[in-house]
PDB file of C-alpha atoms in Angstrom:
ATOM      1  CA  ASN A1194      -3.479   5.735  18.332  1.00 96.00           C
ATOM      2  CA  ILE A1195      -0.076   7.381  18.297  1.00 97.00           C
ATOM      3  CA  LEU A1196       1.097  10.097  15.916  1.00 97.00           C
ATOM      4  CA  ILE A1197       4.811  10.802  15.637  1.00 97.00           C
ATOM      5  CA  LYS A1198       5.013  14.393  14.454  1.00 96.00           C
ATOM      6  CA  GLY A1199       8.097  16.217  13.238  1.00 95.00           C
ATOM      7  CA  LYS A1200       9.838  18.178  10.551  1.00 92.00           C
ATOM      8  CA  PRO A1201      11.213  16.470   7.431  1.00 87.00           C
ATOM      9  CA  LYS A1202      14.440  14.595   8.175  1.00 85.00           C
ATOM     10  CA  SER A1203      13.693  14.545  11.941  1.00 90.00           C
ATOM     11  CA  GLY A1204      13.790  10.736  12.004  1.00 91.00           C
ATOM     12  CA  LYS A1205      10.062   9.919  11.995  1.00 94.00           C
ATOM     13  CA  SER A1206      10.317   7.063   9.485  1.00 93.00           C
ATOM     14  CA  THR A1207      13.423   5.587  11.091  1.00 93.00           C
ATOM     15  CA  LEU A1208      11.781   5.695  14.520  1.00 95.00           C
ATOM     16  CA  LEU A1209       8.619   4.032  13.209  1.00 96.00           C
ATOM     17  CA  GLU A1210      10.689   1.305  11.519  1.00 94.00           C
ATOM     18  CA  ARG A1211      12.581   0.632  14.750  1.00 93.00           C
ATOM     19  CA  ILE A1212       9.378   0.353  16.757  1.00 94.00           C
ATOM     20  CA  ILE A1213       7.517  -1.962  14.388  1.00 94.00           C
ATOM     21  CA  SER A1214      10.573  -4.166  13.851  1.00 92.00           C
ATOM     22  CA  ASP A1215       9.893  -5.641  17.313  1.00 84.00           C
ATOM     23  CA  TYR A1216       6.548  -7.046  16.149  1.00 90.00           C
ATOM     24  CA  LYS A1217       5.747  -9.943  13.849  1.00 91.00           C
ATOM     25  CA  ASP A1218       2.029  -9.123  13.456  1.00 93.00           C
ATOM     26  CA  LYS A1219       1.918  -5.774  11.687  1.00 96.00           C
ATOM     27  CA  ILE A1220       0.205  -4.206   8.716  1.00 97.00           C
ATOM     28  CA  GLY A1221       1.054  -0.950   6.976  1.00 98.00           C
ATOM     29  CA  PHE A1222       3.728   0.794   4.950  1.00 97.00           C
ATOM     30  CA  ILE A1223       6.900   2.822   5.194  1.00 96.00           C
ATOM     31  CA  THR A1224       7.789   5.567   2.708  1.00 94.00           C
ATOM     32  CA  LYS A1225      11.374   5.501   1.449  1.00 93.00           C
ATOM     33  CA  GLU A1226      13.321   8.087  -0.497  1.00 93.00           C
ATOM     34  CA  ILE A1227      14.376   7.222  -4.030  1.00 96.00           C
ATOM     35  CA  LYS A1228      17.876   8.548  -4.603  1.00 95.00           C
ATOM     36  CA  GLU A1229      19.885   8.794  -7.803  1.00 93.00           C
ATOM     37  CA  ASP A1230      23.475  10.053  -7.638  1.00 94.00           C
ATOM     38  CA  ASP A1231      22.897  11.019  -3.993  1.00 92.00           C
ATOM     39  CA  GLU A1232      19.985  13.294  -4.951  1.00 94.00           C
ATOM     40  CA  ARG A1233      16.396  12.626  -3.854  1.00 94.00           C
ATOM     41  CA  LYS A1234      14.239  11.964  -6.914  1.00 97.00           C
ATOM     42  CA  GLY A1235      11.060  10.570  -5.403  1.00 97.00           C
ATOM     43  CA  PHE A1236       9.333   8.392  -2.842  1.00 97.00           C
ATOM     44  CA  GLU A1237       8.526   4.704  -2.769  1.00 97.00           C
ATOM     45  CA  ILE A1238       6.035   2.903  -0.545  1.00 96.00           C
ATOM     46  CA  LYS A1239       6.988  -0.469   0.930  1.00 96.00           C
ATOM     47  CA  THR A1240       4.352  -2.595   2.648  1.00 96.00           C
ATOM     48  CA  ASN A1241       4.828  -5.008   5.535  1.00 95.00           C
ATOM     49  CA  LYS A1242       4.822  -7.822   2.941  1.00 92.00           C
ATOM     50  CA  GLY A1243       7.640  -6.227   0.936  1.00 93.00           C
ATOM     51  CA  GLU A1244       5.488  -4.946  -1.927  1.00 95.00           C
ATOM     52  CA  LYS A1245       6.795  -1.701  -3.394  1.00 96.00           C
ATOM     53  CA  ILE A1246       5.335   1.025  -5.556  1.00 97.00           C
ATOM     54  CA  ILE A1247       6.483   4.529  -6.456  1.00 97.00           C
ATOM     55  CA  LEU A1248       4.233   7.232  -4.997  1.00 98.00           C
ATOM     56  CA  ALA A1249       5.998  10.313  -6.357  1.00 98.00           C
ATOM     57  CA  HIS A1250       8.885  11.126  -8.662  1.00 98.00           C
ATOM     58  CA  VAL A1251      10.376  14.168 -10.364  1.00 97.00           C
ATOM     59  CA  ASN A1252       9.970  12.429 -13.747  1.00 97.00           C
ATOM     60  CA  PHE A1253       6.264  11.603 -13.411  1.00 97.00           C
ATOM     61  CA  GLN A1254       3.809  13.784 -15.297  1.00 95.00           C
ATOM     62  CA  THR A1255       0.600  14.157 -13.309  1.00 96.00           C
ATOM     63  CA  LYS A1256      -1.707  16.944 -12.177  1.00 97.00           C
ATOM     64  CA  TYR A1257      -0.734  16.260  -8.551  1.00 97.00           C
ATOM     65  CA  LYS A1258       2.439  17.980  -7.436  1.00 96.00           C
ATOM     66  CA  VAL A1259       4.148  18.561  -4.090  1.00 95.00           C
ATOM     67  CA  SER A1260       7.315  20.637  -4.280  1.00 94.00           C
ATOM     68  CA  LYS A1261       9.238  19.218  -7.264  1.00 96.00           C
ATOM     69  CA  TYR A1262       7.587  15.787  -7.043  1.00 97.00           C
ATOM     70  CA  PHE A1263       4.703  14.629  -9.196  1.00 98.00           C
ATOM     71  CA  VAL A1264       2.403  12.286  -7.260  1.00 98.00           C
ATOM     72  CA  LYS A1265       0.499   9.255  -8.533  1.00 98.00           C
ATOM     73  CA  PRO A1266      -2.302   8.698  -6.007  1.00 97.00           C
ATOM     74  CA  GLU A1267      -3.513   5.778  -8.127  1.00 97.00           C
ATOM     75  CA  ASN A1268      -0.311   3.943  -7.191  1.00 97.00           C
ATOM     76  CA  LEU A1269      -1.112   4.378  -3.506  1.00 97.00           C
ATOM     77  CA  ASP A1270      -4.652   3.170  -4.250  1.00 97.00           C
ATOM     78  CA  LEU A1271      -3.166  -0.106  -5.577  1.00 97.00           C
ATOM     79  CA  ILE A1272      -1.456  -0.766  -2.220  1.00 95.00           C
ATOM     80  CA  ILE A1273      -4.385   0.096   0.052  1.00 96.00           C
ATOM     81  CA  PRO A1274      -6.392  -3.132  -0.485  1.00 96.00           C
ATOM     82  CA  LYS A1275      -3.280  -5.101   0.483  1.00 93.00           C
ATOM     83  CA  ILE A1276      -3.112  -3.434   3.910  1.00 96.00           C
ATOM     84  CA  SER A1277      -6.826  -2.995   4.585  1.00 96.00           C
ATOM     85  CA  GLU A1278      -7.483  -6.407   6.129  1.00 95.00           C
ATOM     86  CA  PHE A1279      -6.056  -7.127   9.549  1.00 96.00           C
ATOM     87  CA  THR A1280      -6.642  -9.115  12.715  1.00 95.00           C
ATOM     88  CA  GLU A1281      -6.994  -7.766  16.260  1.00 91.00           C
ATOM     89  CA  GLU A1282      -3.396  -8.813  16.981  1.00 91.00           C
ATOM     90  CA  ASP A1283      -1.883  -6.679  14.218  1.00 95.00           C
ATOM     91  CA  ILE A1284      -0.142  -3.403  14.928  1.00 95.00           C
ATOM     92  CA  LEU A1285      -1.177  -0.938  12.233  1.00 97.00           C
ATOM     93  CA  TYR A1286       1.276   1.648  10.919  1.00 98.00           C
ATOM     94  CA  ILE A1287       1.484   4.324   8.247  1.00 98.00           C
ATOM     95  CA  ASP A1288       4.444   6.439   7.205  1.00 96.00           C
ATOM     96  CA  GLU A1289       3.186   9.098   6.621  1.00 93.00           C
ATOM     97  CA  ILE A1290      -0.083  10.997   6.708  1.00 96.00           C
ATOM     98  CA  GLY A1291       1.104  13.765   4.434  1.00 94.00           C
ATOM     99  CA  GLU A1292       0.255  15.985   1.517  1.00 94.00           C
ATOM    100  CA  MET A1293       1.202  13.406  -1.140  1.00 96.00           C
ATOM    101  CA  GLU A1294      -0.823  10.598   0.428  1.00 96.00           C
ATOM    102  CA  LEU A1295      -3.860  12.793   1.028  1.00 96.00           C
ATOM    103  CA  PHE A1296      -4.499  13.119  -2.704  1.00 97.00           C
ATOM    104  CA  SER A1297      -6.026   9.631  -2.346  1.00 97.00           C
ATOM    105  CA  LYS A1298      -9.589   9.314  -1.033  1.00 96.00           C
ATOM    106  CA  LYS A1299      -8.964   5.613  -0.380  1.00 97.00           C
ATOM    107  CA  PHE A1300      -6.015   6.575   1.834  1.00 98.00           C
ATOM    108  CA  LYS A1301      -8.186   8.918   3.916  1.00 97.00           C
ATOM    109  CA  PHE A1302     -10.744   6.126   4.329  1.00 97.00           C
ATOM    110  CA  LEU A1303      -7.972   3.724   5.405  1.00 98.00           C
ATOM    111  CA  ILE A1304      -6.742   6.187   8.034  1.00 97.00           C
ATOM    112  CA  GLY A1305     -10.266   6.351   9.460  1.00 97.00           C
ATOM    113  CA  LYS A1306     -10.517   2.560   9.462  1.00 97.00           C
ATOM    114  CA  PHE A1307      -7.182   2.215  11.280  1.00 98.00           C
ATOM    115  CA  LEU A1308      -8.049   4.937  13.818  1.00 97.00           C
ATOM    116  CA  ASN A1309     -11.456   3.463  14.576  1.00 96.00           C
ATOM    117  CA  SER A1310     -10.193  -0.093  14.994  1.00 96.00           C
ATOM    118  CA  LYS A1311      -9.343  -1.643  18.348  1.00 94.00           C
ATOM    119  CA  ASN A1312      -5.766  -2.110  17.124  1.00 95.00           C
ATOM    120  CA  ILE A1313      -2.674  -0.180  18.060  1.00 94.00           C
ATOM    121  CA  PHE A1314      -2.125   2.351  15.278  1.00 97.00           C
ATOM    122  CA  ILE A1315       1.093   4.326  14.868  1.00 97.00           C
ATOM    123  CA  ALA A1316       1.593   6.897  12.128  1.00 98.00           C
ATOM    124  CA  THR A1317       3.989   9.665  11.219  1.00 97.00           C
ATOM    125  CA  LEU A1318       2.887  13.184  10.462  1.00 95.00           C
ATOM    126  CA  THR A1319       4.914  16.093   9.135  1.00 89.00           C
ATOM    127  CA  SER A1320       4.805  19.334  11.066  1.00 90.00           C
ATOM    128  CA  VAL A1321       5.293  21.491   7.950  1.00 89.00           C
ATOM    129  CA  TYR A1322       1.988  20.720   6.225  1.00 90.00           C
ATOM    130  CA  THR A1323      -1.575  20.758   7.453  1.00 90.00           C
ATOM    131  CA  ASN A1324      -5.085  20.784   6.048  1.00 94.00           C
ATOM    132  CA  GLY A1325      -8.616  20.201   7.338  1.00 95.00           C
ATOM    133  CA  PHE A1326      -8.210  16.411   7.389  1.00 95.00           C
ATOM    134  CA  ILE A1327      -5.010  16.579   9.460  1.00 95.00           C
ATOM    135  CA  GLU A1328      -6.402  19.232  11.807  1.00 95.00           C
ATOM    136  CA  LYS A1329      -9.511  17.131  12.473  1.00 95.00           C
ATOM    137  CA  LEU A1330      -7.319  14.080  13.024  1.00 95.00           C
ATOM    138  CA  GLN A1331      -5.184  15.897  15.596  1.00 94.00           C
ATOM    139  CA  ARG A1332      -8.277  17.006  17.551  1.00 95.00           C
ATOM    140  CA  ARG A1333      -9.404  13.430  18.154  1.00 96.00           C
ATOM    141  CA  LYS A1334      -9.502  12.504  21.837  1.00 96.00           C
ATOM    142  CA  ASP A1335      -8.134   9.010  21.157  1.00 96.00           C
ATOM    143  CA  ILE A1336      -4.762  10.130  19.777  1.00 96.00           C
ATOM    144  CA  LEU A1337      -1.467  10.714  21.511  1.00 96.00           C
ATOM    145  CA  ILE A1338       0.719  13.131  19.535  1.00 96.00           C
ATOM    146  CA  LEU A1339       4.449  12.957  20.233  1.00 96.00           C
ATOM    147  CA  GLN A1340       6.621  15.724  18.826  1.00 95.00           C
ATOM    148  CA  LEU A1341       9.939  14.405  17.508  1.00 95.00           C
ATOM    149  CA  ASN A1342      13.164  16.376  17.139  1.00 92.00           C
ATOM    150  CA  GLU A1343      16.906  15.732  17.029  1.00 86.00           C
ATOM    151  CA  THR A1344      17.275  15.842  20.821  1.00 91.00           C
ATOM    152  CA  ASN A1345      14.402  13.598  21.960  1.00 94.00           C
ATOM    153  CA  ARG A1346      14.447  10.626  19.549  1.00 91.00           C
ATOM    154  CA  GLU A1347      15.530   8.064  22.140  1.00 92.00           C
ATOM    155  CA  ASN A1348      13.027   9.347  24.713  1.00 94.00           C
ATOM    156  CA  VAL A1349      10.139   9.236  22.218  1.00 94.00           C
ATOM    157  CA  GLN A1350      11.135   5.736  21.107  1.00 93.00           C
ATOM    158  CA  LYS A1351      11.279   4.504  24.707  1.00 94.00           C
ATOM    159  CA  LYS A1352       7.932   6.115  25.527  1.00 95.00           C
ATOM    160  CA  ILE A1353       6.212   4.428  22.576  1.00 94.00           C
ATOM    161  CA  GLN A1354       7.842   1.071  23.307  1.00 92.00           C
ATOM    162  CA  ASP A1355       6.732   1.309  26.949  1.00 92.00           C
ATOM    163  CA  ILE A1356       3.165   2.163  25.897  1.00 91.00           C
ATOM    164  CA  LEU A1357       3.077  -0.781  23.473  1.00 89.00           C
ATOM    165  CA  LYS A1358       4.464  -3.216  26.066  1.00 86.00           C
ATOM    166  CA  ASP A1359       1.856  -2.023  28.557  1.00 85.00           C
ATOM    167  CA  ILE A1360      -0.992  -2.456  26.037  1.00 81.00           C
ATOM    168  CA  LYS A1361       0.258  -5.881  24.950  1.00 73.00           C
ATOM    169  CA  ARG A1362       0.588  -6.963  28.576  1.00 71.00           C
ATOM    170  CA  LYS A1363      -3.017  -5.983  29.307  1.00 68.00           C
ATOM    171  CA  SER A1364      -4.445  -7.763  26.269  1.00 63.00           C
TER     172      SER A1364
END
């Protein structure tokens, strides 16, 4: 289990995308910005199978809000069944374990399922938000947390790729 931790815009999502692009057998999702006229308006989730759904947007009206974005956890809940079944060969990935996603109880359950599997699991985690769930997650003995910043992106990418090659070689 590997957590890539960093500030917003540090390159966590891009790094995760680069790493998983090397693998055919993978299950999870990446979170993408939704931009209109070069301004960020929300966030969209894209699964390994190309399915997309909007998680948060400035124009939504919900009781769940993070910064200026209104979150629809029920949209995330629609995606979770599609990434909940996997084989032992699959690399599991989530971008990201963050405040918006944690409004969903099904998401928290999925994170536990991924962490407790025998699979390789890689996730991103922001360093500007924490809560009890994230703190407990970070205390687990079976997690490697790698701090990402502007100066160490290549080193972190190489370290993760080396770890994955070593695990794949042993299996």
